[in-house]
PDB file of C-alpha atoms and ligand atoms in Angstrom:
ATOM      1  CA  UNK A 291      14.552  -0.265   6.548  1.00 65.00           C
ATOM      2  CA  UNK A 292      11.384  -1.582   7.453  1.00 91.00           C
ATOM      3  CA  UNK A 293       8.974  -4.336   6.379  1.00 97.00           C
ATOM      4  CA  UNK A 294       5.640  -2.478   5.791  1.00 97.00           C
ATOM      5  CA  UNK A 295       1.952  -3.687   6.330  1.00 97.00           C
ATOM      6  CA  UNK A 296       0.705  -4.786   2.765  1.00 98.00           C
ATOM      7  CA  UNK A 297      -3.017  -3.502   1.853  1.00 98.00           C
ATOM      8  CA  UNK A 298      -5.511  -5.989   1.407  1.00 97.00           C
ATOM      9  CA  UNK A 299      -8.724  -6.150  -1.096  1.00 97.00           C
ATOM     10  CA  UNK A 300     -10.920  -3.821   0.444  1.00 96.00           C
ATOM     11  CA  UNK A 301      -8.516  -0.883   1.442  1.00 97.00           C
ATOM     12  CA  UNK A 302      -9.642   2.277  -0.478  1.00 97.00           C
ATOM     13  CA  UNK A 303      -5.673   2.844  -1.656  1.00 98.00           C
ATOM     14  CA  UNK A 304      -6.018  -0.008  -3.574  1.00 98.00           C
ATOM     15  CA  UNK A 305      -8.346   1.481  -5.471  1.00 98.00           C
ATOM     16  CA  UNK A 306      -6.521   5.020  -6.036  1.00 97.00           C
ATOM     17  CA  UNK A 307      -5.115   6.410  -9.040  1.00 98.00           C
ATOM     18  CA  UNK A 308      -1.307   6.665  -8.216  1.00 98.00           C
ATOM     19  CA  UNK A 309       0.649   9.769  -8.329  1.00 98.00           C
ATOM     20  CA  UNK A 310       3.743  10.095 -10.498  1.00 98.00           C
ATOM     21  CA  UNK A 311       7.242  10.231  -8.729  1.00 98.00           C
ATOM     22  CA  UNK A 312       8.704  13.864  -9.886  1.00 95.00           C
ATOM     23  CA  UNK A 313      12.454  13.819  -8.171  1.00 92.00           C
ATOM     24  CA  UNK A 314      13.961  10.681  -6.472  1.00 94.00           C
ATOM     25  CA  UNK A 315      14.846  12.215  -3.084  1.00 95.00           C
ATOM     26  CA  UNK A 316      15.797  10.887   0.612  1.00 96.00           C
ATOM     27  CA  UNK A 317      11.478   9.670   1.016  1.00 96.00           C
ATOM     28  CA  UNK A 318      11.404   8.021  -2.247  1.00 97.00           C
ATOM     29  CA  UNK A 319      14.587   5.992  -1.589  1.00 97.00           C
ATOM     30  CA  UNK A 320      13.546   5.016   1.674  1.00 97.00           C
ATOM     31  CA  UNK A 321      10.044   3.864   0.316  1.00 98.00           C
ATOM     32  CA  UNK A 322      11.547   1.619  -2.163  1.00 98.00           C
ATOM     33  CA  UNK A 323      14.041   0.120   0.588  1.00 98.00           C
ATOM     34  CA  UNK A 324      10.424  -0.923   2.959  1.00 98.00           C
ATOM     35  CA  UNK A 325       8.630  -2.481  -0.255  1.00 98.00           C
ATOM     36  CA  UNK A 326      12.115  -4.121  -1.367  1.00 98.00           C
ATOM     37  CA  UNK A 327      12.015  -5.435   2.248  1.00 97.00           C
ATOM     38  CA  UNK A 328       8.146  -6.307   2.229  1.00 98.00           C
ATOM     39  CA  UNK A 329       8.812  -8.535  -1.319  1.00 98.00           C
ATOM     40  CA  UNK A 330      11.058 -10.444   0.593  1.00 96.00           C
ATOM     41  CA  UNK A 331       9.509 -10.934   3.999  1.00 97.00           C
ATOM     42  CA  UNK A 332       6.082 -11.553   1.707  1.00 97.00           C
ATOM     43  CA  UNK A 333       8.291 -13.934  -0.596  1.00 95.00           C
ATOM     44  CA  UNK A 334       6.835 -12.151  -3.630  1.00 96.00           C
ATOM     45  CA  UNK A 335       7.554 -11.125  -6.853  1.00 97.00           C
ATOM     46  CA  UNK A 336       6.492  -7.962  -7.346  1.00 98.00           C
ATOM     47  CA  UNK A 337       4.355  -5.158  -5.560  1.00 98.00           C
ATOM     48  CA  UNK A 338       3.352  -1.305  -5.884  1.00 98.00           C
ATOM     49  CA  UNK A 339       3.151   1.465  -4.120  1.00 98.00           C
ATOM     50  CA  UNK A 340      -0.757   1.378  -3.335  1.00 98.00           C
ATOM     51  CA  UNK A 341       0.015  -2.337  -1.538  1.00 98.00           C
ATOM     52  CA  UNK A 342       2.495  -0.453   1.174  1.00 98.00           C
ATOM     53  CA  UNK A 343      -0.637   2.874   1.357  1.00 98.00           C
ATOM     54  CA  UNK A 344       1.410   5.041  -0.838  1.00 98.00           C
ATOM     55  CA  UNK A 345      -0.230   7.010  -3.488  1.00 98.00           C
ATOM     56  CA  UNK A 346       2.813   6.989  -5.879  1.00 98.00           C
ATOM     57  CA  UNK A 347       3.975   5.258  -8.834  1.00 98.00           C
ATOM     58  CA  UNK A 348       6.567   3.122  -8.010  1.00 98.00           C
ATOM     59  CA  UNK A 349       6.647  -0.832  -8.496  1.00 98.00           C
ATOM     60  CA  UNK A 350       9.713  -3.811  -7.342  1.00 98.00           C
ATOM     61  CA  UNK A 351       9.558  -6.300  -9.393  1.00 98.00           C
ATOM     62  CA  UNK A 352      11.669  -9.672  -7.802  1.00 97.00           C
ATOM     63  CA  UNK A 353      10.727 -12.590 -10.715  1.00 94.00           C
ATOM     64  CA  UNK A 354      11.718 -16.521  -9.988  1.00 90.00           C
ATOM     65  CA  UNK A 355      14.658 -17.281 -11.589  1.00 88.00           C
ATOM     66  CA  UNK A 356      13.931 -18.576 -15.804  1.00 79.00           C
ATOM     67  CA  UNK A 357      14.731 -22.232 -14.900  1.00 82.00           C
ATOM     68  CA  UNK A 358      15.372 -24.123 -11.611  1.00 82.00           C
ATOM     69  CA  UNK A 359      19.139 -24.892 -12.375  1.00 87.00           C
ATOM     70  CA  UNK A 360      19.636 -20.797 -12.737  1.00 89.00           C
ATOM     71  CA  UNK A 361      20.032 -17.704 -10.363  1.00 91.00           C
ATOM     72  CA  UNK A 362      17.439 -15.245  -9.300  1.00 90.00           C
ATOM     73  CA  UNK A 363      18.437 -12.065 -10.622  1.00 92.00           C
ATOM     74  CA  UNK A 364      18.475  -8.937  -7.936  1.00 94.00           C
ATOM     75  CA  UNK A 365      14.635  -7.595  -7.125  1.00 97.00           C
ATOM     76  CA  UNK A 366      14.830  -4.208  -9.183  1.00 97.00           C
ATOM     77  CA  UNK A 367      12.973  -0.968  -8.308  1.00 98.00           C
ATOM     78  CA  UNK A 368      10.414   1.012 -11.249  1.00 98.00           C
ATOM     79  CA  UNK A 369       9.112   4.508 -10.998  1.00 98.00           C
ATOM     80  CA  UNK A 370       6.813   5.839 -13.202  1.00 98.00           C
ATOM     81  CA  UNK A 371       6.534   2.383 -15.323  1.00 98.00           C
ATOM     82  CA  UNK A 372       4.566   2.492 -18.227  1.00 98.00           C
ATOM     83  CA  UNK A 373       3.440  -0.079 -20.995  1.00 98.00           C
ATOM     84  CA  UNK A 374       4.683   1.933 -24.229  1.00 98.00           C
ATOM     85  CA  UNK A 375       3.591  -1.706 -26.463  1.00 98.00           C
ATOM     86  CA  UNK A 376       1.736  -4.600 -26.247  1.00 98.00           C
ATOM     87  CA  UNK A 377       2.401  -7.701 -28.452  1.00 96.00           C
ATOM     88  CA  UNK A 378       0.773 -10.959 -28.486  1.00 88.00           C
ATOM     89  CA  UNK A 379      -0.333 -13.286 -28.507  1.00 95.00           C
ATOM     90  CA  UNK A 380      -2.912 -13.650 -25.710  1.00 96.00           C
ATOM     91  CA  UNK A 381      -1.370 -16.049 -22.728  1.00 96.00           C
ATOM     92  CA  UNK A 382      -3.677 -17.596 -20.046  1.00 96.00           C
ATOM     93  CA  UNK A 383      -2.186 -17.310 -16.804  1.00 96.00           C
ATOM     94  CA  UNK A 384      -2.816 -18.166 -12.939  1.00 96.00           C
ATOM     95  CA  UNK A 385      -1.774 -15.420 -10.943  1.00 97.00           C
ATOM     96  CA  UNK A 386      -2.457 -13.935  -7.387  1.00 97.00           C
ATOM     97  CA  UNK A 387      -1.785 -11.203  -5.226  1.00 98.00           C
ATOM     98  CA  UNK A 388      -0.232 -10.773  -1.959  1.00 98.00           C
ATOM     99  CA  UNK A 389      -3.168  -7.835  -1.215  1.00 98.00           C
ATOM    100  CA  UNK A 390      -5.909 -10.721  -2.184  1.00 97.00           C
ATOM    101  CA  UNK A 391      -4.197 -13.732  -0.092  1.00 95.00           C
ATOM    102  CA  UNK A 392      -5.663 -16.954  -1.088  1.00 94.00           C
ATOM    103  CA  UNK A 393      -6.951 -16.572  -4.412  1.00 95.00           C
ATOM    104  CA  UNK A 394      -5.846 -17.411  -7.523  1.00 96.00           C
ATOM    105  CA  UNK A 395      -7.229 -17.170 -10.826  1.00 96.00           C
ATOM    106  CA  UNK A 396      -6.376 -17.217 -14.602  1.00 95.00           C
ATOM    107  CA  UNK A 397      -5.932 -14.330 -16.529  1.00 96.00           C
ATOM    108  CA  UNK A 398      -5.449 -13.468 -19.895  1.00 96.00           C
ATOM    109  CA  UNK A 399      -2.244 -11.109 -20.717  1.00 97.00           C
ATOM    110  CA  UNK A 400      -0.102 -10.600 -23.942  1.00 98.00           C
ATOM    111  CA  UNK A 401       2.762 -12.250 -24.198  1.00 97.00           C
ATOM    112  CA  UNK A 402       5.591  -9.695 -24.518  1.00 98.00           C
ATOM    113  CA  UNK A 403       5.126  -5.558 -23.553  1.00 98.00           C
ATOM    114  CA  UNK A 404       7.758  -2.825 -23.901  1.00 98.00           C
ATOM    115  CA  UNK A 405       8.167  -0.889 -20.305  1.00 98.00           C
ATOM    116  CA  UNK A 406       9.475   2.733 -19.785  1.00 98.00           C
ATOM    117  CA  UNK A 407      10.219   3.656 -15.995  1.00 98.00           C
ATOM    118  CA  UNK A 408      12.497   5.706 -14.036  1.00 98.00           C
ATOM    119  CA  UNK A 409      15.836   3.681 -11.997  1.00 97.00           C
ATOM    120  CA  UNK A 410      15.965   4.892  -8.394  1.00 95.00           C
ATOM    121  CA  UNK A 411      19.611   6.049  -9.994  1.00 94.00           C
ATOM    122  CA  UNK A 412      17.209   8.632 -12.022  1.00 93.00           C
ATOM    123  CA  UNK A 413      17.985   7.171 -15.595  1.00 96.00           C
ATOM    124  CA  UNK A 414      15.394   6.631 -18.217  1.00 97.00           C
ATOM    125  CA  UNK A 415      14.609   3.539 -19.272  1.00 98.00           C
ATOM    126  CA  UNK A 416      13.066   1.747 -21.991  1.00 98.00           C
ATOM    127  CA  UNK A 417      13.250  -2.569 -22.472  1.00 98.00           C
ATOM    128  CA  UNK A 418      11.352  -5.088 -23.499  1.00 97.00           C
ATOM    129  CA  UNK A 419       9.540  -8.035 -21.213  1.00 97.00           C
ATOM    130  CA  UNK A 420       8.006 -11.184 -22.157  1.00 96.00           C
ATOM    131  CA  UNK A 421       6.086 -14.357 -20.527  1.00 95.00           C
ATOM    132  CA  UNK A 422       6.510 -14.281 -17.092  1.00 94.00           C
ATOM    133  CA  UNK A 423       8.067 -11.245 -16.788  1.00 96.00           C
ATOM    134  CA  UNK A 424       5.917  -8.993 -18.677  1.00 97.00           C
ATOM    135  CA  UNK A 425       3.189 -10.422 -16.289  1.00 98.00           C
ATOM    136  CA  UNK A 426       4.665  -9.137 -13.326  1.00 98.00           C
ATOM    137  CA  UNK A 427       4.731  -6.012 -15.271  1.00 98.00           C
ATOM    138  CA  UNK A 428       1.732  -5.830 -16.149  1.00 98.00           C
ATOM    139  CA  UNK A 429       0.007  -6.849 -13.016  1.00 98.00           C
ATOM    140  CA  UNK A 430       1.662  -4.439 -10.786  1.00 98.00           C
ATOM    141  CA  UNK A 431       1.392  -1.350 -13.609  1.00 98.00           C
ATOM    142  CA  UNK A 432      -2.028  -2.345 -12.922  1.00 98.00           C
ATOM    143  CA  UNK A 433      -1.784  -1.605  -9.475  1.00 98.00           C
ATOM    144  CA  UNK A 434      -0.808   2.636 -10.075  1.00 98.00           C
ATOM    145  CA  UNK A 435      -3.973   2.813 -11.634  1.00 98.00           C
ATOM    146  CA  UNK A 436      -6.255   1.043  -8.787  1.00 98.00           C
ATOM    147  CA  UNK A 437      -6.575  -2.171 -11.265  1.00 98.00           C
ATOM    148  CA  UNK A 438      -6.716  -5.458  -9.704  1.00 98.00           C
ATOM    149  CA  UNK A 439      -6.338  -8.804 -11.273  1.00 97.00           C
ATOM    150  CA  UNK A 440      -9.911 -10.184 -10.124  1.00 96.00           C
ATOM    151  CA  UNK A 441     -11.299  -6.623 -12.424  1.00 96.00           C
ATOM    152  CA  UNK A 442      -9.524  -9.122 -15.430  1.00 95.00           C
ATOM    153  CA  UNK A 443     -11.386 -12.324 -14.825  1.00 94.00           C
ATOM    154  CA  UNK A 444     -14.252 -13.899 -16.418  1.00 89.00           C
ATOM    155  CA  UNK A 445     -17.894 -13.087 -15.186  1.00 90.00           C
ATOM    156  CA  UNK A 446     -18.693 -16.509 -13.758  1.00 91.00           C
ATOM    157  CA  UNK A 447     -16.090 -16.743 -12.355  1.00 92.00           C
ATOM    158  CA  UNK A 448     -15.879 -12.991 -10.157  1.00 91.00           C
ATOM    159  CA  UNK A 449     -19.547 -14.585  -9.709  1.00 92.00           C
ATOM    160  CA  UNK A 450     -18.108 -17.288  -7.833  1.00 92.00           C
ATOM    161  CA  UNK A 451     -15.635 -15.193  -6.047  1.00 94.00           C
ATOM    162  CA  UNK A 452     -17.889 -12.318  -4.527  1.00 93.00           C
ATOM    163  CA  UNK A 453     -18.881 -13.995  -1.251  1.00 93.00           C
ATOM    164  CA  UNK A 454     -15.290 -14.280  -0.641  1.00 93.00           C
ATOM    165  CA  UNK A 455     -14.219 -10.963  -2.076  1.00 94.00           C
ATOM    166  CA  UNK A 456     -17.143  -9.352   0.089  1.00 94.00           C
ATOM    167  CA  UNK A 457     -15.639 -10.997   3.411  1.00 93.00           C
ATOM    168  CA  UNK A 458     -12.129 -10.099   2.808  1.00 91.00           C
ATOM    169  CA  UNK A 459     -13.276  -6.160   2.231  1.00 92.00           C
ATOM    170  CA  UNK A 460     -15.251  -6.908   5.632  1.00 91.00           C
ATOM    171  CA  UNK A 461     -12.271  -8.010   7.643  1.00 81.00           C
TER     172      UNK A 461
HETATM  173 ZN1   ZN B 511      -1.057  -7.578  -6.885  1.00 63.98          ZN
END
């Protein structure tokens, strides 16, 4: 168990197309244990692979609980996620990213997406995500394919942003 370093903008592996995850064995168990560890330190709700310097597709997901009076639900572990469906309609979102610390920006995502991933127990899976949720989703899915949220916003905006952006890669 170990609380990893987590990439920032700037790092080449954030950039890298992710590798899929072909057996869960002793390494791939002990990877998810570090990122389940660096959500928690990082007080997160989700992060991939890439974010820890690993080339492989594997995402936690840890979302806020639906309503302040209700319990947080276990952080679970993905491999292999995929978005089988998208369904809207178009939502308008802030959202950030513990690899870009600091900003925050909206972003436009569908509403509800269907997910198919591998459990760390090895079982298929296939369920459906919406608002919040699905965000998460997509954002880190995003991730295993060297997408980052800032790619997703507005010109002016990223405009605004690249003086920033250009320091942070610098650091
Ligand atoms: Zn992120």
């Amino acid at each position: 168990m170990a609380v990893r370093e987590i990439r920032k903008y700037g790092d080449p592996v954030l950039r890298a197309k992710a590798n899929p995850i072909a057996d869960v064995d002793e390494e791939i168990r002990a990877l998810a244990t570090d990122m389940l560890d660096t959500l928690a330190k990082a007080e997160g709700v989700g992060l991939a692979g890439p974010q820890v310097g690993e080339e492989r597709r594997i995402i936690v997901v840890h979302p806020p609980p639906p309503a302040d009076d209700e319990e947080r639900e276990e952080p679970r572990v993905y491999l292999n996620p995929e978005i089988v469906e998208k369904r809207g309609p178009q939502e308008t979102e802030e959202e950030g990213c513990l690899s870009i610390p600091g900003i925050y920006e909206t972003v436009r995502r569908p509403h509800a997406v269907r997910v198919r991933a591998r459990s760390l127990e090895g079982e298929d899976l296939e369920f459906d995500a919406e608002g919040m949720l699905a965000r998460i989703f997509l954002h880190e899915i995003d991730h295993l394919d060297g997408v980052l949220f800032i790619d997703k916003i507005g010109p002016m905006r990223r405009a605004l942003l690249k003086r920033r952006l250009k320091e942070m890669a610098e650091e």
